[in-house]
mmCIF file of C-alpha atoms in Angstrom:
data_model
loop_
_atom_site.group_PDB
_atom_site.id
_atom_site.type_symbol
_atom_site.label_atom_id
_atom_site.label_comp_id
_atom_site.label_asym_id
_atom_site.label_seq_id
_atom_site.Cartn_x
_atom_site.Cartn_y
_atom_site.Cartn_z
ATOM 1 C CA MET A 300 -36.234 143.827 138.024
ATOM 2 C CA LEU A 301 -39.698 145.216 138.481
ATOM 3 C CA ALA A 302 -40.797 142.302 140.590
ATOM 4 C CA CYS A 303 -37.722 142.845 142.804
ATOM 5 C CA ILE A 304 -38.716 146.441 143.490
ATOM 6 C CA TYR A 305 -42.352 145.440 143.963
ATOM 7 C CA ASN A 306 -41.601 142.752 146.411
ATOM 8 C CA ALA A 307 -39.166 145.093 148.240
ATOM 9 C CA LEU A 308 -41.764 147.760 148.664
ATOM 10 C CA LEU A 309 -44.146 145.235 149.919
ATOM 11 C CA TRP A 310 -41.823 143.848 152.540
ATOM 12 C CA SER A 311 -40.360 147.089 153.571
ATOM 13 C CA MET A 312 -43.946 148.219 154.300
ATOM 14 C CA LEU A 313 -44.620 145.462 156.618
ATOM 15 C CA ILE A 314 -41.104 145.796 158.266
ATOM 16 C CA SER A 315 -41.811 149.598 158.724
ATOM 17 C CA VAL A 316 -45.110 149.008 160.216
ATOM 18 C CA VAL A 317 -43.813 146.349 162.616
ATOM 19 C CA LEU A 318 -41.158 148.928 163.859
ATOM 20 C CA SER A 319 -43.722 151.713 164.081
ATOM 21 C CA ARG A 320 -45.845 149.684 166.385
ATOM 22 C CA ASN A 321 -43.094 149.844 168.902
ATOM 23 C CA GLU A 322 -44.029 153.168 170.708
ATOM 24 C CA TRP A 323 -40.451 153.879 171.932
ATOM 25 C CA LEU A 324 -39.128 153.527 168.405
ATOM 26 C CA ASP A 325 -41.915 155.239 166.798
ATOM 27 C CA MET A 326 -41.322 158.293 168.944
ATOM 28 C CA ARG A 327 -37.622 158.375 167.937
ATOM 29 C CA ILE A 328 -37.166 157.473 164.262
ATOM 30 C CA ASN A 329 -38.764 158.485 161.029
ATOM 31 C CA THR A 330 -40.526 155.418 159.991
ATOM 32 C CA GLY A 331 -41.018 156.829 156.347
ATOM 33 C CA ILE A 332 -37.074 157.140 155.940
ATOM 34 C CA ILE A 333 -36.762 153.564 157.327
ATOM 35 C CA PHE A 334 -39.469 152.436 154.634
ATOM 36 C CA PHE A 335 -37.542 154.002 151.857
ATOM 37 C CA ALA A 336 -34.195 152.830 153.001
ATOM 38 C CA VAL A 337 -35.278 149.250 153.597
ATOM 39 C CA SER A 338 -36.856 149.232 150.134
ATOM 40 C CA LEU A 339 -33.335 150.190 148.792
ATOM 41 C CA VAL A 340 -31.650 147.541 150.657
ATOM 42 C CA LEU A 341 -34.249 144.748 149.754
ATOM 43 C CA THR A 342 -34.301 145.728 146.254
ATOM 44 C CA LEU A 343 -30.538 145.109 146.113
ATOM 45 C CA LEU A 344 -30.748 142.021 147.926
ATOM 46 C CA PHE A 345 -33.861 140.683 145.879
ATOM 47 C CA VAL A 346 -31.775 141.512 142.505
ATOM 48 C CA LEU A 347 -28.727 139.855 143.610
ATOM 49 C CA THR A 348 -30.286 136.601 144.856
ATOM 50 C CA LYS A 349 -32.711 136.429 141.934
ATOM 51 C CA LYS A 350 -35.289 134.571 144.063
ATOM 52 C CA PHE A 351 -37.940 137.281 144.087
ATOM 53 C CA ASN A 352 -37.993 137.898 140.527
ATOM 54 C CA THR A 353 -41.156 135.619 139.666
ATOM 55 C CA PHE A 354 -44.725 136.132 139.589
ATOM 56 C CA LYS A 355 -45.339 133.352 141.993
ATOM 57 C CA MET A 356 -42.979 135.201 144.691
ATOM 58 C CA SER A 357 -44.819 138.487 143.897
ATOM 59 C CA LEU A 358 -48.303 136.782 144.628
ATOM 60 C CA LEU A 359 -46.938 135.049 147.733
ATOM 61 C CA SER A 360 -45.364 138.434 148.904
ATOM 62 C CA LEU A 361 -48.668 140.455 148.245
ATOM 63 C CA VAL A 362 -50.737 137.747 150.211
ATOM 64 C CA ILE A 363 -48.321 137.481 153.044
ATOM 65 C CA THR A 364 -47.677 141.242 153.488
ATOM 66 C CA PHE A 365 -51.435 142.265 153.210
ATOM 67 C CA ALA A 366 -52.503 139.552 155.584
ATOM 68 C CA GLY A 367 -49.734 140.577 158.033
ATOM 69 C CA LEU A 368 -50.621 144.285 157.802
ATOM 70 C CA LEU A 369 -54.440 143.559 158.392
ATOM 71 C CA TYR A 370 -53.592 141.305 161.339
ATOM 72 C CA ILE A 371 -51.279 143.916 162.864
ATOM 73 C CA LEU A 372 -53.291 147.125 162.160
ATOM 74 C CA GLY A 373 -56.855 146.086 161.510
ATOM 75 C CA LEU A 374 -58.927 147.644 158.816
ATOM 76 C CA GLU A 375 -58.872 151.175 160.461
ATOM 77 C CA GLY A 376 -55.163 151.163 160.938
ATOM 78 C CA LEU A 377 -54.563 149.819 157.512
ATOM 79 C CA LEU A 378 -56.281 152.933 156.013
ATOM 80 C CA VAL A 379 -53.878 155.191 158.259
ATOM 81 C CA ILE A 380 -50.595 153.761 159.238
ATOM 82 C CA PRO A 381 -49.143 152.816 155.833
ATOM 83 C CA ALA A 382 -50.057 156.277 154.512
ATOM 84 C CA SER A 383 -48.702 158.055 157.356
ATOM 85 C CA ILE A 384 -45.330 156.350 156.909
ATOM 86 C CA ILE A 385 -45.121 157.447 153.343
ATOM 87 C CA ARG A 386 -46.134 160.924 154.347
ATOM 88 C CA GLU A 387 -43.689 161.195 157.047
ATOM 89 C CA GLY A 388 -40.968 159.905 154.633
ATOM 90 C CA LEU A 389 -41.768 162.349 151.965
ATOM 91 C CA MET A 390 -42.124 165.025 154.680
ATOM 92 C CA GLN A 391 -45.423 166.268 153.159
ATOM 93 C CA HIS A 392 -47.760 166.710 155.945
ATOM 94 C CA ASN A 393 -50.272 168.425 153.747
ATOM 95 C CA LEU A 394 -50.848 165.213 151.520
ATOM 96 C CA SER A 395 -54.008 163.535 152.746
ATOM 97 C CA PHE A 396 -54.203 159.946 153.647
ATOM 98 C CA ARG A 397 -56.781 159.421 150.812
ATOM 99 C CA VAL A 398 -54.362 160.629 148.153
ATOM 100 C CA ILE A 399 -51.597 158.457 149.302
ATOM 101 C CA ASN A 400 -53.956 155.471 149.651
ATOM 102 C CA ALA A 401 -55.152 155.933 146.228
ATOM 103 C CA ALA A 402 -51.539 156.028 144.901
ATOM 104 C CA LEU A 403 -50.577 152.962 147.104
ATOM 105 C CA VAL A 404 -53.444 151.009 145.613
ATOM 106 C CA GLY A 405 -52.634 152.178 142.083
ATOM 107 C CA VAL A 406 -48.996 151.105 142.553
ATOM 108 C CA ILE A 407 -49.853 147.788 143.997
ATOM 109 C CA ILE A 408 -52.534 146.860 141.263
ATOM 110 C CA THR A 409 -50.446 148.344 138.387
ATOM 111 C CA GLY A 410 -47.306 146.525 139.581
ATOM 112 C CA PHE A 411 -49.124 143.247 139.971
ATOM 113 C CA VAL A 412 -50.716 143.408 136.543
ATOM 114 C CA ILE A 413 -47.514 144.235 134.796
ATOM 115 C CA ILE A 414 -45.634 141.394 136.571
ATOM 116 C CA LEU A 415 -48.471 139.044 135.596
ATOM 117 C CA PHE A 416 -48.319 140.083 131.997
ATOM 118 C CA THR A 417 -44.617 139.980 132.026
ATOM 119 C CA ALA A 418 -44.499 136.425 133.278
ATOM 120 C CA LYS A 419 -47.101 135.209 130.638
ATOM 121 C CA HIS A 420 -45.166 136.886 127.738
ATOM 122 C CA GLU A 421 -41.991 135.317 129.039
ATOM 123 C CA ARG A 422 -43.741 131.890 129.082
ATOM 124 C CA GLN A 423 -44.828 132.203 125.510
ATOM 125 C CA MET B 298 -32.233 159.463 134.578
ATOM 126 C CA LYS B 299 -33.378 157.599 137.647
ATOM 127 C CA LYS B 300 -30.809 159.495 139.748
ATOM 128 C CA PHE B 301 -32.274 162.750 138.408
ATOM 129 C CA ILE B 302 -35.815 162.000 139.185
ATOM 130 C CA LEU B 303 -34.928 160.746 142.651
ATOM 131 C CA ALA B 304 -32.839 164.040 143.171
ATOM 132 C CA LEU B 305 -35.605 166.089 141.951
ATOM 133 C CA LEU B 306 -38.111 164.521 144.229
ATOM 134 C CA ILE B 307 -35.859 164.919 147.396
ATOM 135 C CA ILE B 308 -35.288 168.622 146.295
ATOM 136 C CA MET B 309 -39.171 169.141 145.821
ATOM 137 C CA SER B 310 -39.905 167.506 149.274
ATOM 138 C CA CYS B 311 -37.322 169.901 150.989
ATOM 139 C CA VAL B 312 -38.410 173.068 149.174
ATOM 140 C CA SER B 313 -42.033 172.464 149.875
ATOM 141 C CA PHE B 314 -41.308 171.597 153.473
ATOM 142 C CA ALA B 315 -39.440 174.744 153.947
ATOM 143 C CA LEU B 316 -42.067 176.838 152.265
ATOM 144 C CA ALA B 317 -44.733 175.141 154.127
ATOM 145 C CA GLU B 318 -47.456 177.559 155.762
ATOM 146 C CA GLU B 319 -46.269 179.126 158.839
ATOM 147 C CA LEU B 320 -48.612 181.207 160.830
ATOM 148 C CA SER B 321 -48.455 183.412 163.929
ATOM 149 C CA LEU B 322 -49.931 182.838 167.325
ATOM 150 C CA THR B 323 -52.408 185.233 169.003
ATOM 151 C CA ILE B 324 -51.913 186.405 172.601
ATOM 152 C CA ASP B 325 -54.757 187.912 174.463
ATOM 153 C CA LYS B 326 -53.310 189.364 177.611
ATOM 154 C CA GLU B 327 -56.808 190.343 179.065
ATOM 155 C CA LYS B 328 -58.147 186.898 178.755
ATOM 156 C CA GLY B 329 -54.736 185.437 179.641
ATOM 157 C CA GLU B 330 -54.700 183.115 176.630
ATOM 158 C CA ILE B 331 -52.768 182.097 173.652
ATOM 159 C CA ILE B 332 -54.137 180.896 170.389
ATOM 160 C CA ILE B 333 -52.018 178.524 168.410
ATOM 161 C CA PRO B 334 -52.873 177.511 164.879
ATOM 162 C CA ALA B 335 -52.531 173.645 164.370
ATOM 163 C CA GLU B 336 -53.550 170.783 162.404
ATOM 164 C CA VAL B 337 -54.589 167.311 163.439
ATOM 165 C CA ASN B 338 -52.266 164.173 162.583
ATOM 166 C CA GLY B 339 -54.724 161.414 162.058
ATOM 167 C CA LYS B 340 -51.890 158.907 162.559
ATOM 168 C CA TYR B 341 -52.144 159.473 166.383
ATOM 169 C CA LEU B 342 -55.957 158.895 166.473
ATOM 170 C CA VAL B 343 -55.092 155.056 165.926
ATOM 171 C CA SER B 344 -51.558 155.014 167.418
ATOM 172 C CA PRO B 345 -50.055 155.990 170.860
ATOM 173 C CA THR B 346 -47.830 158.948 171.268
ATOM 174 C CA LYS B 347 -46.666 160.890 174.115
ATOM 175 C CA HIS B 348 -47.042 164.354 172.293
ATOM 176 C CA ALA B 349 -50.051 166.477 172.144
ATOM 177 C CA LEU B 350 -48.776 169.430 170.140
ATOM 178 C CA SER B 351 -45.417 170.031 168.279
ATOM 179 C CA TYR B 352 -44.001 172.353 165.877
ATOM 180 C CA PHE B 353 -44.331 170.734 162.389
ATOM 181 C CA LYS B 354 -40.727 171.956 161.604
ATOM 182 C CA GLY B 355 -39.419 170.271 164.805
ATOM 183 C CA GLY B 356 -37.922 166.863 165.339
ATOM 184 C CA ASN B 357 -41.284 165.717 166.816
ATOM 185 C CA GLY B 358 -43.578 167.459 164.404
ATOM 186 C CA GLU B 359 -44.976 164.210 162.942
ATOM 187 C CA LYS B 360 -45.011 162.382 166.320
ATOM 188 C CA SER B 361 -47.863 164.453 167.702
ATOM 189 C CA ILE B 362 -51.617 164.290 167.774
ATOM 190 C CA MET B 363 -51.504 167.795 166.492
ATOM 191 C CA ARG B 364 -48.714 169.694 164.600
ATOM 192 C CA ALA B 365 -48.427 173.457 165.322
ATOM 193 C CA LEU B 366 -48.033 175.964 162.570
ATOM 194 C CA VAL B 367 -45.935 178.300 164.831
ATOM 195 C CA SER B 368 -42.626 177.729 166.641
ATOM 196 C CA GLU B 369 -42.357 176.470 170.240
ATOM 197 C CA ILE B 370 -40.002 179.388 170.874
ATOM 198 C CA ASP B 371 -42.507 181.929 170.055
ATOM 199 C CA TYR B 372 -45.057 179.907 172.376
ATOM 200 C CA TYR B 373 -42.414 180.076 175.236
ATOM 201 C CA ASN B 374 -42.186 183.718 174.838
ATOM 202 C CA ALA B 375 -45.984 184.294 174.702
ATOM 203 C CA LEU B 376 -46.295 182.233 177.951
ATOM 204 C CA VAL B 377 -43.709 184.565 179.721
ATOM 205 C CA GLU B 378 -45.456 187.703 178.198
ATOM 206 C CA LEU B 379 -48.854 186.461 179.954
ATOM 207 C CA GLY B 380 -46.814 186.238 183.226
ATOM 208 C CA ALA B 381 -46.444 182.539 183.447
ATOM 209 C CA VAL B 382 -43.363 181.217 185.425
ATOM 210 C CA PRO B 383 -41.379 178.308 184.107
ATOM 211 C CA GLY B 384 -40.799 175.175 186.229
ATOM 212 C CA ASP B 385 -37.381 174.317 184.693
ATOM 213 C CA ASN B 386 -37.026 171.326 187.292
ATOM 214 C CA ILE B 387 -36.888 168.323 184.820
ATOM 215 C CA LYS B 388 -33.431 167.518 183.485
ATOM 216 C CA ALA B 389 -32.593 164.967 180.788
ATOM 217 C CA GLU B 390 -31.327 162.426 183.335
ATOM 218 C CA ASP B 391 -34.788 162.575 185.032
ATOM 219 C CA MET B 392 -36.192 161.050 181.734
ATOM 220 C CA LYS B 393 -34.300 157.643 182.474
ATOM 221 C CA ALA B 394 -36.473 157.088 185.549
ATOM 222 C CA LYS B 395 -37.617 153.553 185.103
ATOM 223 C CA SER B 396 -41.173 154.105 186.720
ATOM 224 C CA SER B 397 -43.252 157.027 188.042
ATOM 225 C CA ALA B 398 -42.215 156.087 191.640
ATOM 226 C CA GLU B 399 -38.471 156.961 190.648
ATOM 227 C CA GLY B 400 -39.717 159.767 188.387
ATOM 228 C CA LYS B 401 -40.227 163.474 188.811
ATOM 229 C CA SER B 402 -43.212 165.667 188.117
ATOM 230 C CA THR B 403 -42.943 169.102 186.202
ATOM 231 C CA GLU B 404 -43.467 172.345 188.108
ATOM 232 C CA GLY B 405 -44.311 175.881 186.744
ATOM 233 C CA SER B 406 -47.486 178.059 186.072
ATOM 234 C CA LYS B 407 -50.551 175.740 185.620
ATOM 235 C CA VAL B 408 -52.361 176.233 182.246
ATOM 236 C CA SER B 409 -55.474 174.708 180.787
ATOM 237 C CA VAL B 410 -55.862 173.809 176.994
ATOM 238 C CA PHE B 411 -59.005 173.838 174.903
ATOM 239 C CA LEU B 412 -59.548 173.283 171.116
ATOM 240 C CA THR B 413 -61.979 174.781 168.493
ATOM 241 C CA TRP B 414 -62.245 174.204 164.843
ATOM 242 C CA GLU B 415 -64.813 175.063 162.158
ATOM 243 C CA GLY B 416 -67.833 173.058 163.005
ATOM 244 C CA SER B 417 -66.821 172.214 166.648
ATOM 245 C CA ASN B 418 -69.516 172.690 169.167
ATOM 246 C CA GLY B 419 -67.786 175.313 171.206
ATOM 247 C CA GLU B 420 -64.415 174.790 172.900
ATOM 248 C CA VAL B 421 -63.227 171.092 173.675
ATOM 249 C CA SER B 422 -61.044 170.511 176.461
ATOM 250 C CA LEU B 423 -57.749 168.831 175.642
ATOM 251 C CA ASP B 424 -58.838 166.113 178.351
ATOM 252 C CA ASP B 425 -61.703 165.225 176.079
ATOM 253 C CA ALA B 426 -59.596 164.944 173.050
ATOM 254 C CA ILE B 427 -57.075 162.537 174.549
ATOM 255 C CA ILE B 428 -57.597 158.883 175.305
ATOM 256 C CA SER B 429 -55.292 157.691 178.445
ATOM 257 C CA THR B 430 -54.969 154.013 178.757
ATOM 258 C CA VAL B 431 -53.640 153.412 182.358
ATOM 259 C CA ALA B 432 -52.251 150.022 183.474
ATOM 260 C CA ASN B 433 -53.810 150.053 186.817
ATOM 261 C CA GLY B 434 -57.123 151.867 185.578
ATOM 262 C CA GLU B 435 -56.565 154.844 187.472
ATOM 263 C CA VAL B 436 -57.138 157.595 184.841
ATOM 264 C CA ARG B 437 -55.683 160.990 185.713
ATOM 265 C CA LYS B 438 -56.867 164.393 184.493
ATOM 266 C CA LEU B 439 -54.220 166.434 182.658
ATOM 267 C CA ASP B 440 -52.311 168.815 185.034
ATOM 268 C CA LEU B 441 -50.423 171.006 182.459
ATOM 269 C CA ARG B 442 -47.790 173.113 183.631
ATOM 270 C CA PHE B 443 -45.303 175.604 182.009
ATOM 271 C CA SER B 444 -42.386 173.376 182.341
ATOM 272 C CA GLY B 445 -39.874 175.779 180.544
ATOM 273 C CA ASN B 446 -37.142 173.860 178.982
ATOM 274 C CA LEU B 447 -36.113 176.702 176.772
ATOM 275 C CA GLU B 448 -32.570 175.689 176.752
ATOM 276 C CA PHE B 449 -33.361 172.187 175.442
ATOM 277 C CA ALA B 450 -35.897 173.465 173.017
ATOM 278 C CA SER B 451 -33.286 175.932 171.566
ATOM 279 C CA LYS B 452 -30.512 173.335 171.508
ATOM 280 C CA TYR B 453 -32.140 170.337 170.127
ATOM 281 C CA HIS B 454 -35.330 171.756 168.376
ATOM 282 C CA PRO B 455 -37.739 168.981 169.270
ATOM 283 C CA GLY B 456 -40.691 171.228 168.590
ATOM 284 C CA CYS B 457 -42.522 170.108 171.684
ATOM 285 C CA PHE B 458 -45.464 172.447 172.941
ATOM 286 C CA ILE B 459 -47.311 170.070 175.063
ATOM 287 C CA CYS B 460 -46.040 166.640 176.136
ATOM 288 C CA LEU B 461 -48.521 164.173 177.862
ATOM 289 C CA ASP B 462 -46.194 163.368 180.685
ATOM 290 C CA SER B 463 -43.481 165.391 182.717
ATOM 291 C CA CYS B 464 -40.932 165.915 180.254
ATOM 292 C CA ALA B 465 -37.391 167.801 179.823
ATOM 293 C CA ALA B 466 -38.208 168.931 176.270
ATOM 294 C CA GLY B 467 -41.717 170.331 176.343
ATOM 295 C CA ILE B 468 -42.610 173.860 176.840
ATOM 296 C CA THR B 469 -45.853 172.662 178.600
ATOM 297 C CA THR B 470 -45.842 169.174 180.152
ATOM 298 C CA ASN B 471 -48.217 167.124 182.310
ATOM 299 C CA ALA B 472 -47.384 167.039 185.949
ATOM 300 C CA ALA B 473 -50.148 164.287 186.578
ATOM 301 C CA TRP B 474 -47.706 161.765 185.084
ATOM 302 C CA PRO B 475 -44.137 161.889 186.571
ATOM 303 C CA THR B 476 -41.086 161.113 184.380
ATOM 304 C CA GLY B 477 -40.713 157.104 184.012
ATOM 305 C CA ALA B 478 -44.422 156.449 183.912
ATOM 306 C CA MET B 479 -44.251 155.994 180.088
ATOM 307 C CA ASN B 480 -41.054 154.067 180.173
ATOM 308 C CA ASN B 481 -42.614 151.665 182.624
ATOM 309 C CA LYS B 482 -45.833 151.457 180.323
ATOM 310 C CA GLU B 483 -47.705 152.642 183.388
ATOM 311 C CA VAL B 484 -49.866 155.027 180.832
ATOM 312 C CA SER B 485 -50.114 155.492 177.081
ATOM 313 C CA PHE B 486 -52.103 158.239 175.245
ATOM 314 C CA LYS B 487 -53.636 158.842 171.737
ATOM 315 C CA GLY B 488 -55.917 161.291 170.228
ATOM 316 C CA ASN B 489 -59.793 160.634 170.676
ATOM 317 C CA PRO B 490 -61.229 160.007 167.244
ATOM 318 C CA ASP B 491 -64.738 160.449 168.548
ATOM 319 C CA THR B 492 -64.098 163.944 169.652
ATOM 320 C CA LEU B 493 -61.282 165.216 167.386
ATOM 321 C CA PRO B 494 -61.835 166.189 163.707
ATOM 322 C CA PRO B 495 -60.255 164.055 161.057
ATOM 323 C CA ASP B 496 -56.594 164.199 159.827
ATOM 324 C CA GLY B 497 -55.594 167.547 158.402
ATOM 325 C CA THR B 498 -58.185 169.626 159.972
ATOM 326 C CA ARG B 499 -56.964 173.028 161.019
ATOM 327 C CA VAL B 500 -57.634 173.690 164.839
ATOM 328 C CA ASN B 501 -57.164 176.386 167.240
ATOM 329 C CA VAL B 502 -55.181 175.407 170.313
ATOM 330 C CA ILE B 503 -56.234 177.719 173.106
ATOM 331 C CA VAL B 504 -53.933 177.831 176.142
ATOM 332 C CA ARG B 505 -55.092 179.771 179.183
ATOM 333 C CA LEU B 506 -52.991 180.638 182.290
ATOM 334 C CA VAL B 507 -54.824 179.338 185.274
ATOM 335 C CA LYS B 508 -54.803 182.091 187.960
#
């Protein structure tokens, strides 16, 4: 279940960033709400299909989505756009990018470590 | 339990948004200027947008280079108080123009816009705070006008104070770029990170009536 949520969050961030790169769309939709809605839909999809519930898929998702985000946004954009999407979705304009980025990195690393240990534990 | 936490998060977001700091604008009739408290939105120092300044509670509050901490209706009334005359010549259907050649430029009293913030070296003109990328390379200076659009603003609450092209929604919009220019990708705008302070910095937006 955790791996499904983890993978859903990663892929929905990539999808939201791709959508927000379209200026027409970015001016008309709340990309943060798109992020949370797509996360929910993908989580359900991944739970039902059971294909993203593994460490291997989580590693693959992490590498592909990170590479995709870096390619689309560059390093400067990577430090701003994902955080701005979360901020818009939460409607918390006072939150700084630094705080959101710290939380994002925390979630990504902690989630990955838990999935790794869960996979090891299941193998034993 | 999960539903409870989710509901709590949503309620907290809504409450803090509703209680967020709201200030008032300053009108100086002698100088013919309005000072609007605002903050920089760092997203649009790296991404394109058509909004220079929008009310943070309006529909475009998070789509703008700066979010105003006062309402656009107060701004409209302040401009009228200074004696500015609204153009009110751009309608919603004009926004469907496919190019600037088909489009329409806003009318209304001319204004100039400057910014200051703690640590700024005097006033910075809005022209210097914006980067325009023009398809044919012909960069145009801002020609900001009191477009009016009170009816649209009151009905749809987009929150637009300053749009960077001629627009049916903004209180002040840019006559230098007619409607249709952005639809046709003739021009795009973003904040200038070399001039503007970082995300979240409080700025004063000074709007002066040009006589």
